[in-house]
Amino acid sequence: MTDASQRPARETVKRVPQSLIALRNILTFLLKSPTSAFGLLVLAVLLSGAALAPLLATHDPYAQDLQSALQAPSMAHFFGTDELGRDIYSRILYGSRITLTFITLVSVIVGPIGLLVGTVAGYFGGRIDTVLMRITDIFLSFPSLILSLAFVAALGPSLNNAIIAISLTAWPPIARLARAETLTFRSADYIAAARLQGASSGRIIWRSIVPMCLPSVLIRLTLNMATVILTAAGLGFLGLGAQPPLPEWGAMIATGRRYMIDSWWTVTFPGLAILCVSLAFNLLGDGLRDALDPKQMNRR
């Protein structure tokens, strides 16, 4: 009895290191590639800046000092000041929190919705597949930014409504990918064996199909983050996203564009932040695609 009771615990202990080893192998593969390593570095800087913003910021991001308005970059203000004398460096640091909020919440909403719609449509097929995919096609027929603008205009300009609008427009590509993956798995022998054992459709989808779709969905989500960041910045630029005085990067560019001829730093540094983070997620997504490729895994 003692050996039998301890055996599951031993098996659990053995499984944990395997997952850690797989994670270590993925990180090692990413760090070997200069482009993926750059993406990880920028993401680490973004996370560190958001977490340590109160310590790293040199000024209050909301404090106005009209006497220091539109000052060029200096030791007192690393990235200069805006038209209200606010420190741009500190505002970019605090703006990284807004960017991470967009990324996290959109991923949490889009991933499950896309997985649910795609796996259900791919597994059942027939009319269910037709209805779900035609709804997906309707969303895909509009440019994501235009559709986000329409949703925000209907809901009202705010940070929360911008997150909802972006989420409503970002799930169709995930659903399409999950459906394509499901179509390749639903005729597999282990799925047929699960049906013969009496497993319900919901259990088969959750336990057998969703785990197989997760790597591809994770890669797609990572690649979509660049689009999410650009869409969020676009909404902020148009005044439909985060509202003043929140230090959102797109809104900072919108307010600084009136002074960009003489005060180039008001738009340059927020624009560089958007560029670096978007590029980092694209490079990291490409690295993850290679790291999770079974052929590459076999070589390792």
Coordinates of N, CA and C in Angstrom, one line a residue, residues 3-234:
D3 N 3.9 1.6 -1.3 CA 4.5 1.8 -2.6 C 3.5 2.4 -3.6
A4 N 2.3 1.8 -3.5 CA 1.2 2.2 -4.4 C 0.8 3.7 -4.2
S5 N 0.8 4.1 -2.9 CA 0.4 5.4 -2.6 C 1.4 6.4 -2.9
Q6 N 2.7 6.0 -2.9 CA 3.8 6.9 -3.2 C 4.1 7.0 -4.7
R7 N 3.6 6.0 -5.4 CA 3.9 6.0 -6.9 C 3.4 7.2 -7.6
P8 N 2.1 7.6 -7.4 CA 1.6 8.8 -8.1 C 2.4 10.0 -7.8
A9 N 2.8 10.1 -6.5 CA 3.6 11.3 -6.1 C 5.0 11.3 -6.8
R10 N 5.6 10.1 -6.9 CA 6.8 10.0 -7.6 C 6.7 10.4 -9.1
E11 N 5.6 9.9 -9.7 CA 5.4 10.2 -11.1 C 5.2 11.7 -11.3
T12 N 4.5 12.4 -10.3 CA 4.2 13.8 -10.4 C 5.6 14.6 -10.3
V13 N 6.4 14.1 -9.4 CA 7.7 14.7 -9.3 C 8.5 14.6 -10.5
K14 N 8.4 13.5 -11.2 CA 9.2 13.3 -12.5 C 8.7 14.1 -13.6
R15 N 7.3 14.4 -13.6 CA 6.8 15.2 -14.7 C 7.2 16.7 -14.6
V16 N 7.3 17.2 -13.4 CA 7.6 18.6 -13.3 C 8.9 19.0 -13.9
P17 N 10.0 18.2 -13.6 CA 11.3 18.6 -14.3 C 11.2 18.5 -15.8
Q18 N 10.4 17.6 -16.3 CA 10.3 17.5 -17.8 C 9.8 18.8 -18.4
S19 N 8.8 19.3 -17.8 CA 8.2 20.6 -18.2 C 9.2 21.7 -18.1
L20 N 10.0 21.7 -17.0 CA 11.0 22.7 -16.8 C 12.1 22.6 -17.8
I21 N 12.5 21.3 -18.1 CA 13.5 21.1 -19.1 C 13.0 21.6 -20.5
A22 N 11.8 21.3 -20.8 CA 11.2 21.8 -22.1 C 11.3 23.3 -22.2
L23 N 10.9 24.0 -21.1 CA 10.9 25.4 -21.0 C 12.4 25.9 -21.2
R24 N 13.3 25.3 -20.5 CA 14.7 25.7 -20.6 C 15.2 25.5 -22.0
N25 N 14.8 24.4 -22.7 CA 15.2 24.2 -24.1 C 14.7 25.3 -25.0
I26 N 13.5 25.7 -24.8 CA 12.9 26.7 -25.6 C 13.6 28.0 -25.4
L27 N 13.9 28.4 -24.1 CA 14.6 29.6 -23.8 C 16.0 29.6 -24.4
T28 N 16.7 28.4 -24.3 CA 18.0 28.3 -24.9 C 18.0 28.5 -26.4
F29 N 17.0 27.9 -27.0 CA 16.9 28.0 -28.5 C 16.6 29.5 -28.9
L30 N 15.8 30.2 -28.1 CA 15.5 31.6 -28.4 C 16.7 32.5 -28.2
L31 N 17.5 32.2 -27.1 CA 18.7 33.0 -26.9 C 19.8 32.8 -27.9
K32 N 19.8 31.6 -28.5 CA 20.8 31.4 -29.5 C 20.6 32.2 -30.8
S33 N 19.4 32.6 -31.0 CA 19.0 33.4 -32.2 C 19.1 34.9 -31.8
P34 N 19.9 35.7 -32.5 CA 20.0 37.1 -32.2 C 18.7 37.9 -32.2
T35 N 17.9 37.6 -33.2 CA 16.6 38.3 -33.4 C 15.7 37.9 -32.2
S36 N 15.6 36.6 -31.9 CA 14.7 36.2 -30.8 C 15.3 36.7 -29.4
A37 N 16.6 36.7 -29.3 CA 17.2 37.3 -28.1 C 16.9 38.8 -27.9
F38 N 16.9 39.5 -29.0 CA 16.5 40.9 -29.0 C 15.1 41.1 -28.5
G39 N 14.2 40.2 -29.1 CA 12.8 40.3 -28.6 C 12.6 40.0 -27.2
L40 N 13.3 39.0 -26.6 CA 13.3 38.7 -25.2 C 13.8 39.9 -24.4
L41 N 14.9 40.5 -24.9 CA 15.5 41.6 -24.2 C 14.5 42.8 -24.1
V42 N 13.9 43.1 -25.2 CA 13.0 44.2 -25.2 C 11.8 43.9 -24.3
L43 N 11.3 42.7 -24.3 CA 10.2 42.3 -23.5 C 10.6 42.3 -22.0
A44 N 11.8 41.9 -21.7 CA 12.3 42.0 -20.3 C 12.4 43.5 -19.8
V45 N 12.9 44.4 -20.7 CA 12.9 45.8 -20.4 C 11.5 46.4 -20.2
L46 N 10.6 45.9 -21.0 CA 9.2 46.4 -20.9 C 8.6 46.0 -19.5
L47 N 8.8 44.7 -19.2 CA 8.3 44.2 -17.9 C 8.9 44.9 -16.7
S48 N 10.3 45.1 -16.8 CA 11.0 45.7 -15.7 C 10.6 47.2 -15.6
G49 N 10.5 47.9 -16.7 CA 10.1 49.3 -16.7 C 8.7 49.4 -16.1
A50 N 7.8 48.5 -16.4 CA 6.4 48.6 -15.9 C 6.4 48.3 -14.4
A51 N 7.1 47.3 -14.0 CA 7.1 46.9 -12.6 C 7.8 47.9 -11.7
L52 N 8.9 48.5 -12.2 CA 9.8 49.4 -11.4 C 9.6 50.9 -11.8
A53 N 8.5 51.2 -12.5 CA 8.3 52.6 -12.9 C 8.4 53.6 -11.8
P54 N 7.8 53.3 -10.6 CA 8.0 54.3 -9.5 C 9.4 54.5 -9.1
L55 N 10.3 53.5 -9.2 CA 11.7 53.7 -8.8 C 12.5 54.2 -10.0
L56 N 12.2 53.9 -11.2 CA 13.0 54.3 -12.3 C 12.6 55.7 -12.8
A57 N 11.4 56.1 -12.6 CA 10.9 57.4 -13.1 C 11.6 58.5 -12.3
T58 N 12.0 59.6 -13.0 CA 12.7 60.7 -12.4 C 11.7 61.8 -12.0
H59 N 10.5 61.8 -12.5 CA 9.5 62.8 -12.2 C 8.2 62.2 -12.1
D60 N 7.2 62.9 -11.6 CA 5.8 62.5 -11.6 C 5.3 62.6 -13.0
P61 N 4.8 61.5 -13.6 CA 4.4 61.6 -15.0 C 3.2 62.5 -15.2
Y62 N 2.5 62.9 -14.2 CA 1.3 63.8 -14.3 C 1.6 65.2 -13.9
A63 N 2.8 65.5 -13.3 CA 3.1 66.8 -12.8 C 3.4 67.8 -13.9
Q64 N 2.7 68.9 -13.9 CA 2.9 69.9 -15.0 C 3.8 71.0 -14.5
D65 N 4.7 71.5 -15.4 CA 5.6 72.6 -15.1 C 5.7 73.4 -16.4
L66 N 4.9 74.4 -16.5 CA 4.8 75.2 -17.7 C 6.1 75.9 -18.0
Q67 N 6.9 76.2 -17.0 CA 8.2 76.9 -17.2 C 9.2 76.0 -17.8
S68 N 9.0 74.7 -17.7 CA 9.9 73.7 -18.3 C 9.3 73.1 -19.6
A69 N 8.3 73.7 -20.2 CA 7.6 73.1 -21.3 C 8.5 73.0 -22.5
L70 N 8.5 71.9 -23.3 CA 9.2 71.7 -24.5 C 10.7 71.9 -24.4
Q71 N 11.2 71.4 -23.3 CA 12.7 71.4 -23.1 C 13.3 70.2 -23.9
A72 N 14.4 70.4 -24.5 CA 15.1 69.3 -25.2 C 15.7 68.3 -24.2
P73 N 16.0 67.1 -24.7 CA 16.6 66.1 -23.8 C 17.8 66.6 -23.1
S74 N 17.9 66.3 -21.8 CA 19.1 66.8 -21.0 C 19.2 65.8 -19.9
M75 N 20.2 66.1 -19.0 CA 20.4 65.3 -17.8 C 19.2 65.4 -16.8
A76 N 18.5 66.6 -16.9 CA 17.4 66.8 -16.0 C 16.2 66.0 -16.5
H77 N 16.0 66.0 -17.8 CA 14.9 65.3 -18.5 C 15.5 64.5 -19.6
F78 N 15.6 63.2 -19.4 CA 16.3 62.3 -20.4 C 15.7 62.4 -21.8
F79 N 14.4 62.4 -21.9 CA 13.7 62.4 -23.2 C 13.1 63.8 -23.4
G80 N 13.4 64.8 -22.7 CA 12.8 66.1 -22.8 C 11.5 66.2 -22.1
T81 N 10.8 67.3 -22.4 CA 9.4 67.5 -21.8 C 8.4 67.8 -22.9
D82 N 7.1 67.6 -22.5 CA 6.1 67.9 -23.5 C 5.6 69.3 -23.4
E83 N 4.5 69.6 -24.0 CA 4.0 71.0 -24.0 C 3.5 71.5 -22.7
L84 N 3.3 70.6 -21.7 CA 2.9 71.0 -20.4 C 4.0 70.8 -19.4
G85 N 5.2 70.6 -19.9 CA 6.4 70.5 -19.0 C 6.5 69.1 -18.3
R86 N 5.7 68.1 -18.7 CA 5.8 66.8 -18.1 C 7.0 66.0 -18.7
D87 N 7.6 65.3 -17.8 CA 8.8 64.5 -18.2 C 8.4 63.3 -19.1
I88 N 8.9 63.3 -20.4 CA 8.5 62.3 -21.4 C 9.1 60.9 -21.0
Y89 N 10.3 60.9 -20.4 CA 10.9 59.6 -20.0 C 10.0 58.9 -19.0
S90 N 9.5 59.7 -18.0 CA 8.7 59.1 -16.9 C 7.3 58.7 -17.5
R91 N 6.8 59.5 -18.4 CA 5.5 59.1 -19.0 C 5.6 57.9 -19.8
I92 N 6.7 57.7 -20.5 CA 6.9 56.5 -21.3 C 7.0 55.2 -20.4
L93 N 7.7 55.4 -19.2 CA 7.8 54.3 -18.3 C 6.4 53.9 -17.8
Y94 N 5.6 54.9 -17.4 CA 4.3 54.6 -16.9 C 3.4 54.1 -18.0
G95 N 3.6 54.6 -19.2 CA 2.8 54.1 -20.4 C 3.1 52.7 -20.7
S96 N 4.2 52.1 -20.3 CA 4.4 50.7 -20.5 C 3.4 49.9 -19.7
R97 N 2.9 50.4 -18.6 CA 1.9 49.7 -17.9 C 0.6 49.6 -18.7
I98 N 0.3 50.6 -19.3 CA -0.9 50.6 -20.2 C -0.8 49.6 -21.3
T99 N 0.4 49.6 -21.9 CA 0.7 48.7 -23.0 C 0.6 47.3 -22.5
L100 N 1.1 47.0 -21.4 CA 1.0 45.6 -20.9 C -0.4 45.3 -20.5
T101 N -1.2 46.2 -20.0 CA -2.6 46.0 -19.8 C -3.3 45.6 -21.0
F102 N -3.1 46.3 -22.1 CA -3.7 45.9 -23.4 C -3.3 44.5 -23.8
I103 N -2.0 44.2 -23.8 CA -1.5 42.9 -24.2 C -2.1 41.8 -23.4
T104 N -2.1 42.0 -22.1 CA -2.5 40.9 -21.2 C -4.0 40.6 -21.3
L105 N -4.8 41.7 -21.3 CA -6.2 41.5 -21.3 C -6.7 41.1 -22.7
V106 N -6.1 41.6 -23.7 CA -6.5 41.1 -25.1 C -6.2 39.7 -25.3
S107 N -5.0 39.2 -24.8 CA -4.6 37.8 -24.9 C -5.6 36.9 -24.1
V108 N -5.9 37.4 -22.9 CA -6.8 36.6 -22.1 C -8.2 36.4 -22.7
I109 N -8.6 37.4 -23.4 CA -10.0 37.4 -24.0 C -9.9 36.7 -25.3
V110 N -8.9 37.0 -26.2 CA -8.9 36.5 -27.5 C -8.6 35.1 -27.6
G111 N -7.6 34.6 -26.8 CA -7.1 33.2 -26.9 C -8.3 32.2 -26.6
P112 N -9.0 32.3 -25.5 CA -10.1 31.4 -25.2 C -11.2 31.4 -26.3
I113 N -11.6 32.7 -26.7 CA -12.6 32.8 -27.7 C -12.2 32.2 -29.0
G114 N -11.1 32.5 -29.5 CA -10.6 31.9 -30.7 C -10.5 30.4 -30.6
L115 N -9.9 29.9 -29.5 CA -9.8 28.4 -29.4 C -11.2 27.8 -29.3
L116 N -12.1 28.3 -28.6 CA -13.4 27.7 -28.5 C -14.1 27.7 -29.8
V117 N -14.2 28.8 -30.5 CA -14.9 28.9 -31.8 C -14.2 27.9 -32.8
G118 N -12.9 28.0 -32.9 CA -12.2 27.2 -33.9 C -12.2 25.7 -33.6
T119 N -12.0 25.3 -32.4 CA -12.1 23.8 -32.1 C -13.5 23.3 -32.3
V120 N -14.5 24.0 -31.8 CA -15.9 23.5 -32.0 C -16.3 23.4 -33.4
A121 N -15.9 24.5 -34.2 CA -16.3 24.4 -35.6 C -15.5 23.3 -36.3
G122 N -14.2 23.1 -36.1 CA -13.5 22.1 -36.7 C -13.9 20.7 -36.3
Y123 N -14.2 20.5 -35.0 CA -14.6 19.1 -34.6 C -15.9 18.7 -35.1
F124 N -16.9 19.5 -35.0 CA -18.3 19.1 -35.3 C -18.6 19.2 -36.8
G125 N -18.0 20.2 -37.5 CA -18.2 20.4 -38.9 C -19.7 20.7 -39.2
G126 N -20.1 20.5 -40.4 CA -21.5 20.6 -40.8 C -22.0 22.0 -40.6
R127 N -23.2 22.1 -40.2 CA -23.9 23.4 -40.0 C -23.2 24.3 -39.0
I128 N -22.7 23.6 -37.9 CA -22.0 24.4 -36.8 C -20.8 25.1 -37.4
D129 N -20.1 24.3 -38.2 CA -18.9 24.9 -38.8 C -19.2 26.0 -39.7
T130 N -20.3 25.8 -40.5 CA -20.7 26.8 -41.5 C -21.1 28.1 -40.8
V131 N -21.9 28.0 -39.8 CA -22.4 29.2 -39.1 C -21.2 30.0 -38.4
L132 N -20.4 29.2 -37.7 CA -19.3 29.9 -36.9 C -18.3 30.5 -37.9
M133 N -18.0 29.8 -39.0 CA -17.0 30.4 -39.9 C -17.5 31.5 -40.7
R134 N -18.8 31.6 -41.0 CA -19.4 32.7 -41.7 C -19.4 33.9 -40.8
I135 N -19.6 33.7 -39.5 CA -19.5 34.9 -38.5 C -18.0 35.3 -38.5
T136 N -17.1 34.4 -38.5 CA -15.7 34.7 -38.5 C -15.3 35.5 -39.7
D137 N -15.9 35.1 -40.9 CA -15.6 35.8 -42.1 C -16.1 37.2 -42.1
I138 N -17.3 37.4 -41.5 CA -17.8 38.8 -41.4 C -16.8 39.7 -40.7
F139 N -16.2 39.2 -39.6 CA -15.3 40.0 -38.8 C -14.0 40.2 -39.6
L140 N -13.6 39.2 -40.4 CA -12.4 39.3 -41.1 C -12.5 40.1 -42.4
S141 N -13.7 40.4 -42.8 CA -13.9 41.2 -44.0 C -13.7 42.7 -43.8
F142 N -13.6 43.1 -42.5 CA -13.3 44.5 -42.2 C -11.8 44.6 -41.7
P143 N -11.1 45.7 -42.1 CA -9.8 45.9 -41.4 C -10.0 46.1 -39.9
S144 N -9.0 45.5 -39.2 CA -9.2 45.5 -37.7 C -9.3 46.9 -37.1
L145 N -8.5 47.8 -37.6 CA -8.5 49.2 -37.1 C -9.9 49.8 -37.3
I146 N -10.4 49.7 -38.6 CA -11.7 50.3 -38.9 C -12.8 49.7 -38.0
L147 N -12.8 48.4 -37.8 CA -13.8 47.7 -37.0 C -13.6 48.1 -35.5
S148 N -12.4 48.3 -35.1 CA -12.1 48.8 -33.7 C -12.7 50.2 -33.5
L149 N -12.5 51.0 -34.5 CA -13.0 52.4 -34.5 C -14.5 52.4 -34.4
A150 N -15.2 51.5 -35.1 CA -16.6 51.4 -35.1 C -17.1 51.0 -33.7
F151 N -16.4 50.0 -33.1 CA -16.8 49.5 -31.8 C -16.6 50.6 -30.7
V152 N -15.5 51.2 -30.8 CA -15.2 52.3 -29.8 C -16.1 53.5 -29.9
A153 N -16.5 53.8 -31.2 CA -17.4 54.9 -31.4 C -18.8 54.5 -30.8
A154 N -19.1 53.3 -30.9 CA -20.4 52.8 -30.3 C -20.4 52.8 -28.8
L155 N -19.3 52.3 -28.2 CA -19.2 52.1 -26.8 C -18.8 53.4 -26.1
G156 N -18.0 54.2 -26.7 CA -17.5 55.4 -26.1 C -16.0 55.3 -25.9
P157 N -15.3 56.5 -26.0 CA -13.9 56.5 -25.9 C -13.4 56.3 -24.5
S158 N -12.7 55.2 -24.2 CA -12.1 54.9 -22.9 C -11.1 53.8 -23.1
L159 N -10.3 53.6 -22.1 CA -9.3 52.5 -22.1 C -10.0 51.1 -22.1
N160 N -10.9 50.9 -21.2 CA -11.6 49.7 -21.2 C -12.4 49.3 -22.5
N161 N -13.0 50.3 -23.0 CA -13.8 50.1 -24.3 C -12.8 49.8 -25.4
A162 N -11.6 50.4 -25.4 CA -10.6 50.1 -26.4 C -10.2 48.7 -26.3
I163 N -10.0 48.2 -25.1 CA -9.6 46.8 -24.9 C -10.7 45.9 -25.5
I164 N -11.9 46.2 -25.1 CA -13.0 45.3 -25.6 C -13.1 45.4 -27.1
A165 N -13.0 46.6 -27.7 CA -13.0 46.7 -29.2 C -11.9 45.9 -29.9
I166 N -10.7 46.0 -29.4 CA -9.6 45.3 -30.0 C -9.8 43.8 -29.8
S167 N -10.3 43.3 -28.7 CA -10.5 41.9 -28.5 C -11.6 41.4 -29.4
L168 N -12.6 42.2 -29.7 CA -13.7 41.7 -30.6 C -13.2 41.6 -32.0
T169 N -12.1 42.3 -32.4 CA -11.6 42.2 -33.7 C -10.4 41.3 -33.9
A170 N -9.8 40.8 -32.8 CA -8.6 40.1 -32.9 C -8.8 38.6 -32.8
W171 N -10.0 38.1 -32.4 CA -10.1 36.6 -32.3 C -10.3 35.9 -33.6
P172 N -10.8 36.4 -34.7 CA -11.1 35.6 -35.9 C -9.8 34.9 -36.4
P173 N -8.7 35.5 -36.5 CA -7.5 34.7 -37.0 C -7.2 33.6 -36.1
I174 N -7.4 33.7 -34.8 CA -7.1 32.6 -33.8 C -8.1 31.5 -34.1
A175 N -9.4 31.8 -34.3 CA -10.4 30.8 -34.6 C -10.1 30.1 -35.9
R176 N -9.7 30.8 -36.9 CA -9.3 30.1 -38.2 C -8.1 29.2 -38.0
L177 N -7.2 29.6 -37.3 CA -6.0 28.7 -37.0 C -6.4 27.5 -36.2
A178 N -7.2 27.7 -35.2 CA -7.6 26.6 -34.3 C -8.5 25.6 -35.1
R179 N -9.3 26.1 -36.0 CA -10.1 25.2 -36.8 C -9.3 24.4 -37.8
A180 N -8.3 25.0 -38.4 CA -7.4 24.3 -39.3 C -6.6 23.2 -38.6
E181 N -6.2 23.5 -37.4 CA -5.5 22.5 -36.6 C -6.4 21.4 -36.2
T182 N -7.6 21.7 -35.8 CA -8.6 20.7 -35.4 C -9.0 19.7 -36.5
L183 N -9.1 20.3 -37.7 CA -9.4 19.4 -38.9 C -8.3 18.4 -39.1
T184 N -7.1 18.7 -38.7 CA -6.0 17.7 -38.9 C -6.0 16.6 -37.8
F185 N -6.6 17.0 -36.7 CA -6.5 16.1 -35.5 C -7.8 15.2 -35.3
R186 N -8.9 15.7 -35.8 CA -10.2 15.0 -35.4 C -10.3 13.6 -36.0
S187 N -9.6 13.3 -37.0 CA -9.6 12.0 -37.6 C -8.5 11.1 -37.1
A188 N -7.7 11.6 -36.1 CA -6.6 10.8 -35.6 C -7.1 9.6 -34.9
D189 N -6.2 8.6 -34.7 CA -6.6 7.3 -34.1 C -6.9 7.5 -32.6
Y190 N -6.2 8.4 -31.9 CA -6.4 8.6 -30.5 C -7.7 9.3 -30.2
I191 N -8.2 10.1 -31.2 CA -9.5 10.7 -31.1 C -10.6 9.6 -31.2
A192 N -10.4 8.7 -32.2 CA -11.4 7.6 -32.4 C -11.4 6.7 -31.2
A193 N -10.2 6.5 -30.6 CA -10.2 5.6 -29.4 C -10.9 6.3 -28.3
A194 N -10.8 7.6 -28.1 CA -11.5 8.3 -27.1 C -13.0 8.2 -27.3
R195 N -13.5 8.3 -28.5 CA -14.9 8.1 -28.8 C -15.4 6.7 -28.4
L196 N -14.6 5.7 -28.8 CA -15.0 4.3 -28.5 C -15.0 4.1 -27.0
Q197 N -14.2 4.8 -26.2 CA -14.3 4.7 -24.7 C -15.4 5.4 -24.1
G198 N -16.2 6.2 -24.9 CA -17.4 6.9 -24.4 C -17.1 8.3 -24.0
A199 N -16.0 8.9 -24.3 CA -15.7 10.3 -24.0 C -16.6 11.2 -24.7
S200 N -17.1 12.2 -24.0 CA -18.0 13.2 -24.6 C -17.3 14.1 -25.6
S201 N -18.0 14.8 -26.4 CA -17.4 15.7 -27.4 C -16.6 16.8 -26.6
G202 N -17.2 17.3 -25.6 CA -16.6 18.4 -24.8 C -15.3 17.9 -24.2
R203 N -15.3 16.7 -23.7 CA -14.1 16.2 -23.1 C -13.0 16.0 -24.1
I204 N -13.4 15.5 -25.3 CA -12.4 15.2 -26.4 C -11.8 16.5 -26.8
I205 N -12.6 17.6 -27.0 CA -12.1 18.9 -27.4 C -11.2 19.4 -26.4
W206 N -11.6 19.4 -25.1 CA -10.8 20.0 -24.0 C -9.5 19.3 -23.7
R207 N -9.6 17.9 -23.7 CA -8.5 17.1 -23.2 C -7.5 16.7 -24.4
S208 N -8.1 16.6 -25.6 CA -7.3 16.0 -26.6 C -6.9 17.0 -27.8
I209 N -7.9 17.9 -28.1 CA -7.6 18.8 -29.2 C -7.0 20.1 -28.8
V210 N -7.6 20.7 -27.8 CA -7.1 22.0 -27.3 C -5.6 22.0 -27.0
P211 N -5.1 21.0 -26.3 CA -3.6 21.0 -26.0 C -2.8 20.9 -27.3
M212 N -3.3 20.2 -28.3 CA -2.6 20.1 -29.6 C -2.6 21.5 -30.4
C213 N -3.6 22.3 -30.1 CA -3.7 23.6 -30.8 C -2.9 24.7 -30.1
L214 N -2.6 24.5 -28.8 CA -2.0 25.6 -28.0 C -0.7 26.1 -28.6
P215 N 0.2 25.3 -29.0 CA 1.5 25.9 -29.5 C 1.2 26.8 -30.7
S216 N 0.4 26.4 -31.6 CA 0.2 27.3 -32.8 C -0.6 28.6 -32.4
V217 N -1.5 28.4 -31.4 CA -2.3 29.6 -31.0 C -1.4 30.5 -30.2
L218 N -0.5 30.0 -29.4 CA 0.5 30.8 -28.6 C 1.4 31.6 -29.6
I219 N 1.8 31.0 -30.6 CA 2.7 31.7 -31.6 C 1.9 32.8 -32.3
R220 N 0.6 32.5 -32.7 CA -0.2 33.5 -33.3 C -0.5 34.6 -32.4
L221 N -0.8 34.4 -31.1 CA -1.0 35.4 -30.2 C 0.2 36.3 -30.1
T222 N 1.4 35.7 -30.0 CA 2.6 36.5 -29.9 C 2.8 37.4 -31.1
L223 N 2.5 36.9 -32.3 CA 2.7 37.7 -33.5 C 1.6 38.8 -33.6
N224 N 0.4 38.5 -33.0 CA -0.7 39.4 -33.0 C -0.5 40.6 -32.1
M225 N 0.4 40.5 -31.1 CA 0.6 41.5 -30.2 C 1.1 42.8 -30.8
A226 N 1.9 42.7 -31.9 CA 2.4 43.9 -32.6 C 1.2 44.6 -33.2
T227 N 0.2 43.9 -33.8 CA -1.0 44.5 -34.3 C -1.8 45.1 -33.2
V228 N -1.9 44.4 -32.0 CA -2.7 45.0 -30.9 C -2.1 46.3 -30.4
I229 N -0.7 46.3 -30.3 CA -0.1 47.5 -29.8 C -0.3 48.7 -30.8
L230 N -0.2 48.4 -32.1 CA -0.4 49.4 -33.1 C -1.8 49.9 -33.1
T231 N -2.8 49.0 -33.0 CA -4.2 49.4 -33.0 C -4.5 50.2 -31.7
A232 N -3.9 49.8 -30.6 CA -4.1 50.6 -29.4 C -3.5 52.0 -29.5
A233 N -2.3 52.1 -30.1 CA -1.7 53.4 -30.3 C -2.5 54.2 -31.3
G234 N -3.1 53.6 -32.3 CA -3.9 54.3 -33.3 C -5.2 54.8 -32.6

